[in-house]
Amino acid sequence: MLSSAPERLLVRGGHVVDPASGVDGVCDVLIEDGRVVELRPELPAAGARVVDADGAYVLPGLVDSHVHLTHLANPHAVRTNAHERLARAGVTTAVEFFDFASALNQWPASTAGLTVLGLQGIRSHQGTASQAVVRDEIAAALKGGAIGVKILGGHFPNSPDTSARVIAESNELGAYCAFHAGTTRHGSNLDGMRETVELADGNPVHVAHTNAYLRGATADVDAENRAALDLLMGARRVVSEAHLAEFNVCVGSMTDGEPDDHIVINCLRLGGFPTGAAGLEKAFLAGYAHVLHDAGAEPAHVTGEEGLRLWRQDPGGTMLNFPVNNRFSAFYQSCARVGATGSLNWSGDGEFVVDAISSDGGSWRNVILRHGFSLVRFGALTTSQLVDKASRRPAQLFGLTAKGHLSPGADGDVAVVEPNTGEVRLTIAGGRVVFDGENVASRGGKVLTTAEGAAAITARGITAEVIDLETSTFRTRITRQPAPAA
Ligand SMILES: [Zn+2]
C-alpha cells in the first residue's frame, strides 16, 4: 500500500475540508506527479490507484509549524523515528525549531517522504554579542540550509540587547526569526512575552508557543491569557503559534547541582519544589517530574523511582517532561478569535489571534488532530477552522504557497482522518502514500530552504527547493488590530 514513488492517486469518496477552495463536502481528489490535479465529486479513476476515503475526512496534510526532530539533550543521538511519528500524525510538512543542522545530520536515517524546513537555535552568548557576531551566526545558519534562527530565550537566555540584535539582524538578512520568550532579564512567562514584543521593536518576530508562557507565574491564568491576546492584537509585525499538549520538554543536565535549563527551574518552582538537584529528585518521587523515555515504539513519560533512576544514569543526556501546560491557556490561545464587531470570541466566525496550532514536539508527540478534534466536538472550532489553523495558516506563515490547501497545483499532501477521533487513516506526501495506516515509508522527502542554503542541502544529497520568505505572513504581517466596528 505504501508508494515508492509519486503515483497517480485518486482519493475517493471522503469528506474534503479545504478552507482555501471552500470545499466542505464529499469530493474526490486526483493527484498526479506529486501535485493535486483536480478536486471534484465523482472523478473517474482512469488508471489511478484508488485510495478509499469513504467515511473519513480528507484534509490538506498538516503543516506542523513547531517541531523537534532532534534529541534536545544529545544532538548526536540519531532519532530514526522522528519523521515517522509525524507521518503517522498526518503531518506532511514540519518546521524544526531548535537545531536544524542536527536534523539534517540525521536525515539519512529518519526520512519518511516529508517536507522539512527549519531554524537554527542561537547559542547563549556571554554578556552582549556584537552586531558582527550576531550577523555571522545568522548568516551561517542560512548558509547551512536553515530558513532562519530561533532565540532559545526561555531555555538558554541571551541578554535583552543580544536578543534584540538577533531580531533586527534577521530582518536585515531576510531570515526567519522565532523567539522562545525570555532573556537574562525576564523569564519564560508573560513578562518575557511582553519583552519579546518590545525587543522586536517593529521588526518581524514569531512568538513561539504562546500558551507556554501562561501558567500563572505573573498573575491569574485567565488574566494572563487576556493580556497575552491583547498584546498579540496590538503588536506590530508579530506572528505566533500555540500548542495543545499537556507536557513540556526540557533538558536534564546540571552544573554544580543546578539545572542548566532555566525551564527546569521554572517547572520546579511552579510545582512548589526547591529548584536544584534535590528538588528535582523530590519532584520525581512526587510523580511530577518525568523522563522522556524514547526507546520503544511509542515514547513514554516515566516518573517516580524509575524516572529518577533513568535521570541519574545520565542527567546530561536526558529529556525531562513536566505536566505544566495549562489546559485553560491551551484552549484560550488556540481558539481566541476576533469577531466582526471587534469582540474576542471562543466560537463562531472570526480572525484567530494566534496564527497556528503546532505540536512543539513532532518526534515525541503530535496531538494536533487528537486534541484538535476534541475542540471540534466541543464546538469551539469547526473542522474547517481546525484545518485553517493546522494546515493553511502555518503554510502561509512560511510562504509555502503550494502547501496547506488542495487547489489544483498544490503539493499532493493529504491526511485521511477518522471523523470525531482525529485518528489518521492514511497520509499522502508529495503524491506518495507515506503512511498506510500501519507502516511508514522509510525514504525520501525534501528540504525547503532559502537561496543561500540550497547549495548546502544539495551537497548533503538531499532534494532542496528554494522558498521566498518575502511572501510569508512572517514578513507581510503588519498588525493584528482588527478593523474598528462599523
Ligand atoms: Zn519547542
XYZ file of C-alpha atoms and ligand atoms in Angstrom:
487
model
C 0.000 0.000 0.000
C 2.961 2.375 0.545
C 4.253 4.151 -2.576
C 7.894 4.008 -3.564
C 7.469 6.949 -5.972
C 4.809 9.569 -6.694
C 1.928 7.864 -8.468
C -1.452 8.732 -9.937
C -3.748 8.573 -6.916
C -7.474 9.094 -6.646
C -8.588 9.768 -3.079
C -12.198 8.750 -3.406
C -15.393 9.399 -1.515
C -14.077 11.240 1.522
C -15.398 14.418 3.077
C -12.914 17.016 1.860
C -12.371 20.015 4.116
C -10.276 22.613 2.327
C -10.885 26.187 3.505
C -8.735 27.623 0.699
C -11.016 26.325 -2.045
C -14.165 26.499 0.068
C -14.830 22.753 -0.305
C -16.517 21.167 2.703
C -18.273 18.039 1.498
C -17.884 14.687 -0.238
C -15.413 15.092 -3.071
C -12.627 13.219 -4.866
C -9.014 14.381 -5.089
C -6.845 13.418 -8.051
C -3.085 13.586 -7.511
C -0.511 13.145 -10.258
C 3.246 13.733 -10.442
C 3.214 14.802 -6.813
C 0.577 17.503 -7.242
C -3.157 17.930 -6.893
C -4.696 17.915 -10.372
C -8.374 18.063 -9.645
C -10.807 18.393 -6.769
C -14.333 17.428 -7.792
C -17.087 14.937 -6.873
C -17.078 11.591 -8.683
C -13.896 11.829 -10.689
C -13.195 8.853 -12.988
C -10.378 6.595 -11.772
C -8.810 6.483 -15.287
C -5.774 4.387 -14.423
C -5.227 5.924 -10.999
C -4.736 3.868 -7.875
C -7.857 4.419 -5.768
C -7.468 5.339 -2.113
C -10.778 4.670 -0.403
C -11.619 7.572 1.919
C -15.240 6.593 2.464
C -16.465 7.853 5.840
C -13.280 9.795 6.503
C -12.198 13.406 6.361
C -9.755 14.287 3.593
C -7.644 17.238 4.721
C -4.631 19.069 3.340
C -1.604 17.461 5.036
C -0.782 19.117 8.338
C 1.927 21.776 8.430
C 3.393 21.490 11.914
C 4.887 24.925 12.489
C 6.980 23.992 15.543
C 8.564 20.545 15.886
C 11.648 18.984 17.437
C 13.196 16.355 15.222
C 16.382 16.005 17.250
C 17.189 14.777 20.733
C 17.249 18.061 22.661
C 19.738 16.870 25.252
C 22.022 14.999 22.866
C 22.345 16.394 19.330
C 24.436 13.370 18.246
C 21.718 10.855 19.115
C 20.136 9.849 15.823
C 16.369 9.686 16.070
C 15.308 7.184 13.469
C 11.630 7.675 14.273
C 11.419 11.480 14.052
C 9.827 11.724 10.614
C 7.866 8.503 11.023
C 5.952 9.802 14.032
C 4.978 12.919 12.102
C 3.752 10.893 9.115
C 1.619 8.826 11.497
C 0.109 12.067 12.849
C -0.929 13.280 9.379
C 1.891 15.822 9.174
C 3.371 16.285 5.699
C 5.407 19.448 6.360
C 7.349 20.116 9.554
C 9.364 23.091 10.771
C 12.289 22.172 13.050
C 12.529 24.686 15.884
C 15.793 24.030 17.656
C 18.717 22.539 15.802
C 18.257 22.237 12.059
C 21.898 21.241 11.477
C 21.448 18.125 13.647
C 18.101 17.403 11.987
C 19.942 17.387 8.637
C 22.723 15.170 10.045
C 20.181 12.504 10.971
C 18.256 12.908 7.701
C 19.528 9.701 6.023
C 18.406 7.595 8.998
C 14.998 9.083 9.590
C 13.206 10.359 6.482
C 9.643 9.365 5.629
C 8.873 11.341 2.486
C 8.031 14.575 4.298
C 8.836 18.204 3.535
C 11.036 19.724 6.202
C 12.355 23.193 6.888
C 13.919 24.598 9.976
C 15.503 27.143 12.250
C 18.890 27.076 13.908
C 18.998 27.887 17.635
C 21.104 30.906 18.624
C 23.659 29.925 21.233
C 23.733 31.587 24.637
C 26.312 34.400 24.482
C 28.254 35.774 27.434
C 27.350 39.428 28.012
C 26.150 41.160 24.871
C 27.186 39.839 21.478
C 28.369 42.395 18.930
C 26.366 43.124 15.828
C 29.053 41.408 13.714
C 28.987 38.217 15.811
C 25.193 38.062 15.649
C 25.164 38.740 11.921
C 27.754 35.999 11.276
C 25.773 33.488 13.324
C 22.568 34.179 11.374
C 24.380 34.157 8.025
C 25.949 30.791 8.923
C 22.517 29.379 9.777
C 21.182 30.473 6.366
C 24.215 29.100 4.573
C 23.746 25.772 6.376
C 20.233 25.473 4.963
C 18.050 26.849 7.775
C 15.464 29.466 6.815
C 16.392 31.466 9.897
C 17.073 31.298 13.601
C 15.386 30.746 16.933
C 16.233 32.646 20.080
C 16.119 29.964 22.786
C 15.438 32.562 25.489
C 13.395 30.582 27.959
C 15.834 27.657 27.966
C 19.235 29.248 27.341
C 18.816 33.027 27.661
C 20.715 35.824 25.990
C 20.816 39.426 27.192
C 17.949 41.657 26.042
C 20.401 43.565 23.817
C 21.717 40.416 22.127
C 18.166 39.167 21.627
C 17.081 42.490 20.082
C 20.103 42.368 17.798
C 19.235 38.874 16.591
C 15.743 40.036 15.623
C 16.997 43.190 13.894
C 19.811 41.422 12.020
C 17.452 38.619 10.954
C 15.250 41.291 9.417
C 18.239 42.798 7.616
C 19.304 39.410 6.244
C 15.766 38.347 5.331
C 15.925 35.426 7.790
C 13.004 33.968 9.717
C 13.289 34.699 13.441
C 11.387 32.867 16.174
C 11.673 33.657 19.855
C 11.030 31.396 22.854
C 10.385 34.319 25.190
C 12.867 35.017 27.955
C 16.195 36.791 28.402
C 18.646 37.303 31.232
C 16.123 39.904 32.476
C 12.754 38.164 32.155
C 11.771 34.503 32.326
C 9.666 32.308 30.086
C 6.386 33.898 31.144
C 4.016 36.750 30.281
C 6.644 39.364 31.231
C 9.077 37.642 28.864
C 6.448 37.599 26.137
C 5.877 41.364 26.556
C 9.630 41.861 26.442
C 9.831 39.847 23.189
C 7.433 42.254 21.502
C 9.335 45.261 22.902
C 12.717 43.909 21.785
C 11.363 43.255 18.287
C 10.701 46.983 18.060
C 8.632 46.663 14.899
C 10.857 44.032 13.235
C 9.164 40.741 12.318
C 9.209 38.071 15.023
C 7.464 34.732 15.578
C 6.419 34.285 19.219
C 6.713 30.536 19.827
C 4.059 28.561 21.756
C 2.164 31.470 23.359
C 0.287 29.070 25.656
C 3.530 28.013 27.376
C 4.086 31.459 28.950
C 0.685 31.415 30.611
C 0.995 29.232 33.690
C 0.086 31.758 36.373
C 3.644 32.925 37.158
C 2.790 36.637 36.924
C -0.967 36.824 37.590
C -4.089 34.646 37.489
C -4.022 32.412 34.421
C -7.194 33.950 32.990
C -5.822 37.482 33.357
C -2.544 36.384 31.793
C -4.397 34.928 28.811
C -6.375 38.110 28.222
C -3.209 40.197 28.497
C -1.339 37.927 26.056
C -4.131 38.166 23.482
C -4.293 41.962 23.874
C -0.532 42.083 23.397
C -0.701 39.992 20.206
C -3.586 42.019 18.798
C -1.823 45.328 19.381
C 1.679 44.240 18.360
C 3.228 45.190 15.053
C 4.756 42.530 12.821
C 4.240 39.622 15.216
C 3.100 36.108 14.291
C 2.575 33.261 16.729
C 1.562 29.684 17.301
C 0.225 27.721 20.278
C 0.008 24.006 21.065
C -2.400 21.717 22.879
C -0.087 19.276 24.696
C -0.061 18.780 28.475
C 3.629 18.022 28.906
C 6.525 20.341 28.115
C 10.046 19.191 27.289
C 13.359 20.379 28.702
C 16.904 19.194 29.312
C 18.080 17.310 32.435
C 21.714 18.428 32.634
C 23.086 20.040 35.823
C 26.101 22.175 36.683
C 27.109 22.162 40.366
C 23.694 20.778 41.336
C 21.740 23.468 39.459
C 19.747 22.826 36.245
C 21.355 24.247 33.092
C 17.935 24.649 31.503
C 16.013 27.545 33.028
C 12.726 25.863 32.150
C 13.543 23.085 34.648
C 13.939 25.754 37.341
C 10.599 27.315 36.309
C 8.829 23.960 36.449
C 10.225 23.046 39.867
C 9.196 26.442 41.213
C 5.725 26.080 39.707
C 5.331 22.666 41.373
C 6.475 24.014 44.743
C 9.846 22.192 44.766
C 13.346 23.532 45.516
C 14.982 24.463 42.212
C 18.198 22.357 42.499
C 19.003 18.674 42.003
C 17.471 17.711 45.371
C 14.242 19.436 44.340
C 14.195 17.542 41.059
C 14.642 14.243 42.925
C 11.675 15.105 45.145
C 9.686 16.067 42.047
C 10.315 12.621 40.541
C 9.221 10.829 43.698
C 6.103 13.024 43.857
C 5.158 11.971 40.296
C 5.674 15.489 38.887
C 8.999 15.249 37.027
C 9.145 12.734 34.150
C 11.891 11.374 31.950
C 11.021 11.208 28.267
C 11.959 7.590 27.612
C 12.026 7.040 23.892
C 13.383 3.521 23.426
C 10.184 1.701 22.445
C 7.737 2.129 19.602
C 5.972 4.897 21.470
C 7.573 7.490 23.747
C 6.872 7.068 27.464
C 6.868 9.595 30.284
C 8.495 7.837 33.239
C 8.166 9.259 36.728
C 8.660 8.001 40.309
C 11.652 5.851 41.329
C 12.135 4.547 37.781
C 12.161 8.044 36.291
C 14.625 9.178 38.932
C 16.867 6.181 38.161
C 16.838 6.948 34.423
C 17.686 10.606 35.014
C 20.507 9.767 37.480
C 22.039 7.381 34.942
C 22.679 10.223 32.504
C 21.394 13.669 33.553
C 23.017 15.422 30.586
C 21.545 13.011 28.045
C 18.027 13.086 29.472
C 14.976 14.954 28.303
C 12.530 15.882 31.061
C 8.803 16.498 30.942
C 6.546 18.267 33.410
C 2.731 18.438 33.118
C 2.844 22.227 33.176
C 0.942 23.296 30.099
C -2.225 24.824 31.481
C -5.403 23.450 29.827
C -7.173 26.781 30.037
C -4.272 28.509 28.261
C -4.161 25.844 25.541
C -7.864 26.381 24.894
C -7.722 30.189 25.079
C -4.685 30.605 22.858
C -5.871 28.101 20.246
C -9.468 29.257 19.999
C -9.491 33.025 20.593
C -10.747 34.954 17.576
C -11.914 38.466 16.866
C -15.462 38.703 15.570
C -16.863 41.205 13.096
C -17.727 43.661 15.872
C -14.199 43.532 17.283
C -15.098 41.391 20.309
C -12.936 38.481 21.439
C -14.834 35.211 20.931
C -14.320 31.473 21.514
C -16.749 30.160 18.926
C -18.236 31.312 15.654
C -16.563 33.190 12.836
C -13.612 35.477 13.248
C -9.953 36.146 12.730
C -7.801 33.959 15.015
C -5.437 35.917 17.240
C -2.782 33.175 17.345
C -1.962 32.101 13.804
C -1.478 28.351 14.102
C -1.867 25.230 16.212
C 1.510 23.477 16.372
C 2.740 20.423 18.281
C 6.040 21.737 19.741
C 7.016 18.094 19.719
C 6.962 16.311 16.435
C 9.238 13.384 17.130
C 7.790 12.526 20.508
C 4.257 13.856 20.395
C 1.783 15.309 17.993
C -1.679 15.898 19.374
C -2.851 18.498 16.856
C -5.585 16.259 15.423
C -6.321 14.247 18.575
C -6.882 17.332 20.755
C -7.948 19.481 17.799
C -10.925 17.227 17.114
C -11.797 17.395 20.821
C -12.213 21.131 20.299
C -14.337 20.435 17.204
C -16.578 18.048 19.179
C -16.750 20.652 21.939
C -17.989 23.247 19.447
C -15.071 25.637 19.882
C -13.717 25.072 16.351
C -15.322 23.899 13.140
C -13.399 21.256 11.190
C -12.682 23.927 8.613
C -11.223 26.230 11.275
C -9.080 23.387 12.599
C -7.704 22.803 9.075
C -7.116 26.522 8.749
C -5.001 26.568 11.924
C -3.240 23.232 11.419
C -2.516 23.383 7.674
C -3.362 26.529 5.786
C -2.166 29.330 8.080
C 1.034 27.621 9.186
C 1.903 27.147 5.493
C 1.291 30.856 4.954
C 3.482 31.754 7.938
C 6.473 30.490 5.968
C 5.270 31.494 2.496
C 4.608 27.894 1.396
C 2.143 28.660 -1.376
C 1.792 25.021 -2.534
C 1.068 23.730 0.991
C -1.921 23.787 3.322
C -4.586 23.530 0.625
C -5.885 21.180 -2.084
C -6.392 23.518 -5.030
C -5.076 22.270 -8.383
C -1.305 22.743 -8.452
C -0.908 22.293 -4.694
C 1.567 19.689 -3.480
C -0.040 16.265 -3.229
C -0.106 16.336 0.583
C -3.198 14.790 2.146
C -4.254 13.420 5.526
C -7.158 10.963 5.565
C -8.598 11.204 9.062
C -11.316 9.450 11.036
C -14.042 11.929 11.972
C -14.518 12.522 15.693
C -11.356 10.816 16.925
C -8.927 12.567 14.579
C -7.107 9.264 14.142
C -5.074 9.238 10.927
C -6.077 6.529 8.473
C -3.539 7.392 5.797
C -1.019 10.087 4.888
C -0.003 11.119 1.378
C 3.058 13.357 0.967
C 4.245 14.634 -2.401
C 1.898 12.210 -4.151
C 3.242 9.152 -2.290
C 1.397 7.137 0.326
C 3.889 7.546 3.187
C 1.646 6.088 5.912
C -0.944 3.473 5.019
C -2.484 3.060 8.466
C 0.110 0.502 9.552
C 3.513 1.196 8.078
C 5.537 4.270 7.215
C 7.663 4.674 4.091
C 11.275 4.909 5.064
C 12.913 7.132 2.478
C 12.779 10.410 0.632
C 11.429 13.840 1.269
C 12.697 17.311 0.610
C 14.022 20.358 2.381
C 12.711 23.861 1.816
C 15.379 26.494 2.199
C 16.383 29.977 1.107
C 18.546 30.786 -1.923
C 21.560 30.983 0.419
C 21.028 27.481 1.775
C 20.274 25.471 -1.344
C 23.898 24.525 -2.054
C 24.436 23.104 1.452
C 21.297 20.962 1.255
C 22.162 19.662 -2.204
C 25.719 18.889 -1.053
C 24.206 16.568 1.560
C 22.431 14.670 -1.202
C 19.026 15.994 -0.108
C 16.457 17.411 -2.529
C 16.282 21.171 -1.958
C 13.600 23.617 -3.017
C 14.002 27.357 -2.591
C 11.174 29.292 -0.952
C 10.551 33.031 -0.888
C 10.011 34.299 2.633
C 9.022 37.699 1.255
C 5.538 36.301 0.616
C 5.250 34.792 4.114
C 2.887 36.092 6.782
C 6.020 36.437 8.886
C 7.314 39.164 6.552
C 3.998 40.676 5.432
C 2.058 40.886 8.712
C 1.717 44.448 9.844
C -0.738 44.264 12.708
C -3.471 42.050 14.144
C -5.547 45.018 15.278
C -8.998 44.338 13.876
C -10.744 46.961 11.808
C -12.891 49.132 14.074
C -16.553 48.141 14.131
C -18.583 49.970 11.512
Zn 9.824 23.983 21.083
